[in-house]
CSV table of C-alpha atoms in Angstrom, one decimal:
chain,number,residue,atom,x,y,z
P,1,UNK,CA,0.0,0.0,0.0
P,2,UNK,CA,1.3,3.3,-1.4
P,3,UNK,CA,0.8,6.0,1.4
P,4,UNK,CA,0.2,10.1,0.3
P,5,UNK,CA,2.1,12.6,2.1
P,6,UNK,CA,0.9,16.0,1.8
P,7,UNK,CA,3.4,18.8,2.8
P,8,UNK,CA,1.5,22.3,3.4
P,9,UNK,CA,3.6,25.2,1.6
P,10,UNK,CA,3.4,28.3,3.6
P,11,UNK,CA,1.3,31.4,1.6
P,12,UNK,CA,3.3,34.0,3.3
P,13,UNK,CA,6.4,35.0,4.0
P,14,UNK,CA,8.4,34.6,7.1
P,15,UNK,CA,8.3,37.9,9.1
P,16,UNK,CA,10.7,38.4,11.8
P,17,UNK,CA,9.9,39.8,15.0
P,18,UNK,CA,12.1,41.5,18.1
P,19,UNK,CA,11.5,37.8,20.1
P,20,UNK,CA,11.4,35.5,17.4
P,21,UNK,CA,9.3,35.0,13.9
P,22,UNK,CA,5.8,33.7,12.6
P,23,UNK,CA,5.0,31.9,8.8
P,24,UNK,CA,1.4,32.3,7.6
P,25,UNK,CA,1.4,28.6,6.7
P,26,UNK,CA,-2.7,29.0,5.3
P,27,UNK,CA,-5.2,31.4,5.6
P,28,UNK,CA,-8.8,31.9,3.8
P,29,UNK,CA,-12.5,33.4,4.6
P,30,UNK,CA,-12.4,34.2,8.4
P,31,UNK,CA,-9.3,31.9,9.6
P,32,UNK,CA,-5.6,32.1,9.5
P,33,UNK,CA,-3.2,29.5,10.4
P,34,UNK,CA,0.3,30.6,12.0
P,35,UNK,CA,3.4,29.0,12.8
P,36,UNK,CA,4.9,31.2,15.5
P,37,UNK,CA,8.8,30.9,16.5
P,38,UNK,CA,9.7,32.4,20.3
P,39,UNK,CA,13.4,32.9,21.5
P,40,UNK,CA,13.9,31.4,24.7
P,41,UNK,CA,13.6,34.3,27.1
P,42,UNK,CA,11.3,36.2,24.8
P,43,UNK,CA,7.7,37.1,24.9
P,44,UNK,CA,4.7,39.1,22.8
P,45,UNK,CA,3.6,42.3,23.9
P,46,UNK,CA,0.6,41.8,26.1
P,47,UNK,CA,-2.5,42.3,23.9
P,48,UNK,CA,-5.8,41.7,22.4
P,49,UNK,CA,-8.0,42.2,19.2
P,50,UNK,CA,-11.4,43.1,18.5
P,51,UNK,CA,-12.2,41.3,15.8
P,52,UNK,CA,-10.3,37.6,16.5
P,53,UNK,CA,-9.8,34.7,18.8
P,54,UNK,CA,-6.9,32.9,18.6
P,55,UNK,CA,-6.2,28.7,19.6
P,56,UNK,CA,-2.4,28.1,20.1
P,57,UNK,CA,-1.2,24.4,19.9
P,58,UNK,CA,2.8,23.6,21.5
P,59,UNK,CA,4.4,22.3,18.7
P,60,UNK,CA,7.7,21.7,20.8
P,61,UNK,CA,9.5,24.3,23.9
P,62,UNK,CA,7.5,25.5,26.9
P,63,UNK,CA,4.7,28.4,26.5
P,64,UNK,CA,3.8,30.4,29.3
P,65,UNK,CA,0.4,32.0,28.5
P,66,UNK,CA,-1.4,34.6,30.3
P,67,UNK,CA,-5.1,34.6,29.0
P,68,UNK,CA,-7.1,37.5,30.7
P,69,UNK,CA,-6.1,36.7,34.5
P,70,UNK,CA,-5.4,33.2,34.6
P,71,UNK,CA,-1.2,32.6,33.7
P,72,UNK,CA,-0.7,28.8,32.8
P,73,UNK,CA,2.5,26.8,31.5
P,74,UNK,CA,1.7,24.6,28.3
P,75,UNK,CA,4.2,22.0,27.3
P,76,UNK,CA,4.1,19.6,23.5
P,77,UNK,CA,1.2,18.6,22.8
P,78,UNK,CA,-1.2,20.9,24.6
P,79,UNK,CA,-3.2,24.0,23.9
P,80,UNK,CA,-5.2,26.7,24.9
P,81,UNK,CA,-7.8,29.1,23.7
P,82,UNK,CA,-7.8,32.8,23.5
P,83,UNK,CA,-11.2,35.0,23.4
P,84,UNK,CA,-12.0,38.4,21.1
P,85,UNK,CA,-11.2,40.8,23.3
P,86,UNK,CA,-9.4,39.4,25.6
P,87,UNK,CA,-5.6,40.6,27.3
P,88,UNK,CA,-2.9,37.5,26.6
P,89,UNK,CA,0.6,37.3,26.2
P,90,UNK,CA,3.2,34.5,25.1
P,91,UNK,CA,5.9,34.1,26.5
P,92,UNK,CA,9.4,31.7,26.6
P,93,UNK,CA,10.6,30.7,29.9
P,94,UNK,CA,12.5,27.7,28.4
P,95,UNK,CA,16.3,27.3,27.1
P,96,UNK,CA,14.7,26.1,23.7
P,97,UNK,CA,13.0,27.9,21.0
P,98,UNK,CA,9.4,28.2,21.7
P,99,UNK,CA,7.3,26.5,18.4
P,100,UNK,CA,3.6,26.6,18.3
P,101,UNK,CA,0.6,27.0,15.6
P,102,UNK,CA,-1.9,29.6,15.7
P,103,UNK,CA,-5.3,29.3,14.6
P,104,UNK,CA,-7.1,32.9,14.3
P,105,UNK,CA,-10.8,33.1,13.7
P,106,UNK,CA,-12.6,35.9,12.8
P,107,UNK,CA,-14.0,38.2,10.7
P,108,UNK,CA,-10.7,40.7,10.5
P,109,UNK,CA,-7.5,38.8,10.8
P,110,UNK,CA,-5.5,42.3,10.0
P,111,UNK,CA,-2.0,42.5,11.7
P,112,UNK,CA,-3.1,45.9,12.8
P,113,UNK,CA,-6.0,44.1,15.0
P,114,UNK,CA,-3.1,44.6,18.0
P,115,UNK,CA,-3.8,46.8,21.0
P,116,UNK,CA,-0.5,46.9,23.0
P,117,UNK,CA,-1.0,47.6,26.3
P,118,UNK,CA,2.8,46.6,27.2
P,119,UNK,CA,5.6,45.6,25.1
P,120,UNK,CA,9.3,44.6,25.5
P,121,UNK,CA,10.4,45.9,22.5
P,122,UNK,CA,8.7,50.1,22.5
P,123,UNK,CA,6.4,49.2,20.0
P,124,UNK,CA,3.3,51.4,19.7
P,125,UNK,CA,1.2,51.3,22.5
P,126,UNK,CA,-2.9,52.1,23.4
């Protein structure tokens, strides 16, 4: 028996970031799919969007996700959910680059659907 492997091309680009990089590996009517790349010691600016929730899946690292008021650590293999409107940051606290997919659903998925209300890196804040 012959078995089909099917390799997923990315659409877009890999963009670089201050704390690491992301690939838009797919993206179509109200979804986007992300593969997001954090430096250990690194983290996203702590922010939401009106118009998108996001699911984030460990692909391999250690995430440390704050999610509105709860802060968790996710390992391989697990995920987590984040609500429209709702304040979250990712963050590295391994010694490994962090790896994860992002799933964005919505009916905007614009890059400029960011309020930063604290960032690292002096990016543009509320």
């Amino acid at each position: 028996m012959t078995r089909m492997i099917s390799v997923v091309e990315p659409t877009g680009a890999t963009e670089m970031r201050p704390w690491g990089s992301f690939t838009t590996l797919e993206e179509g009517p109200g979804y986007k799919i992300k593969r997001i790349e954090v430096n250990p010691g690194h983290r996203l600016s702590l922010q939401m969007h009106h118009h998108r929730s996001e699911h984030w899946i460990v692909v391999s690292g250690t995430a440390k996700v704050t999610c509105g008021e709860s802060e968790k650590i996710l390992a391989a293999n697990q995920s987590t959910y984040v609500p429209q409107c709702t304040a979250h940051r990712l963050e590295n606290p391994g010694v490994i680059r962090l790896v994860l997919i992002e799933v964005q659903n919505g009916e905007y998925l614009g890059e400029d659907d960011i309020i930063r209300f604290q960032d690292d890196y002096s990016r543009h804040k509320v």
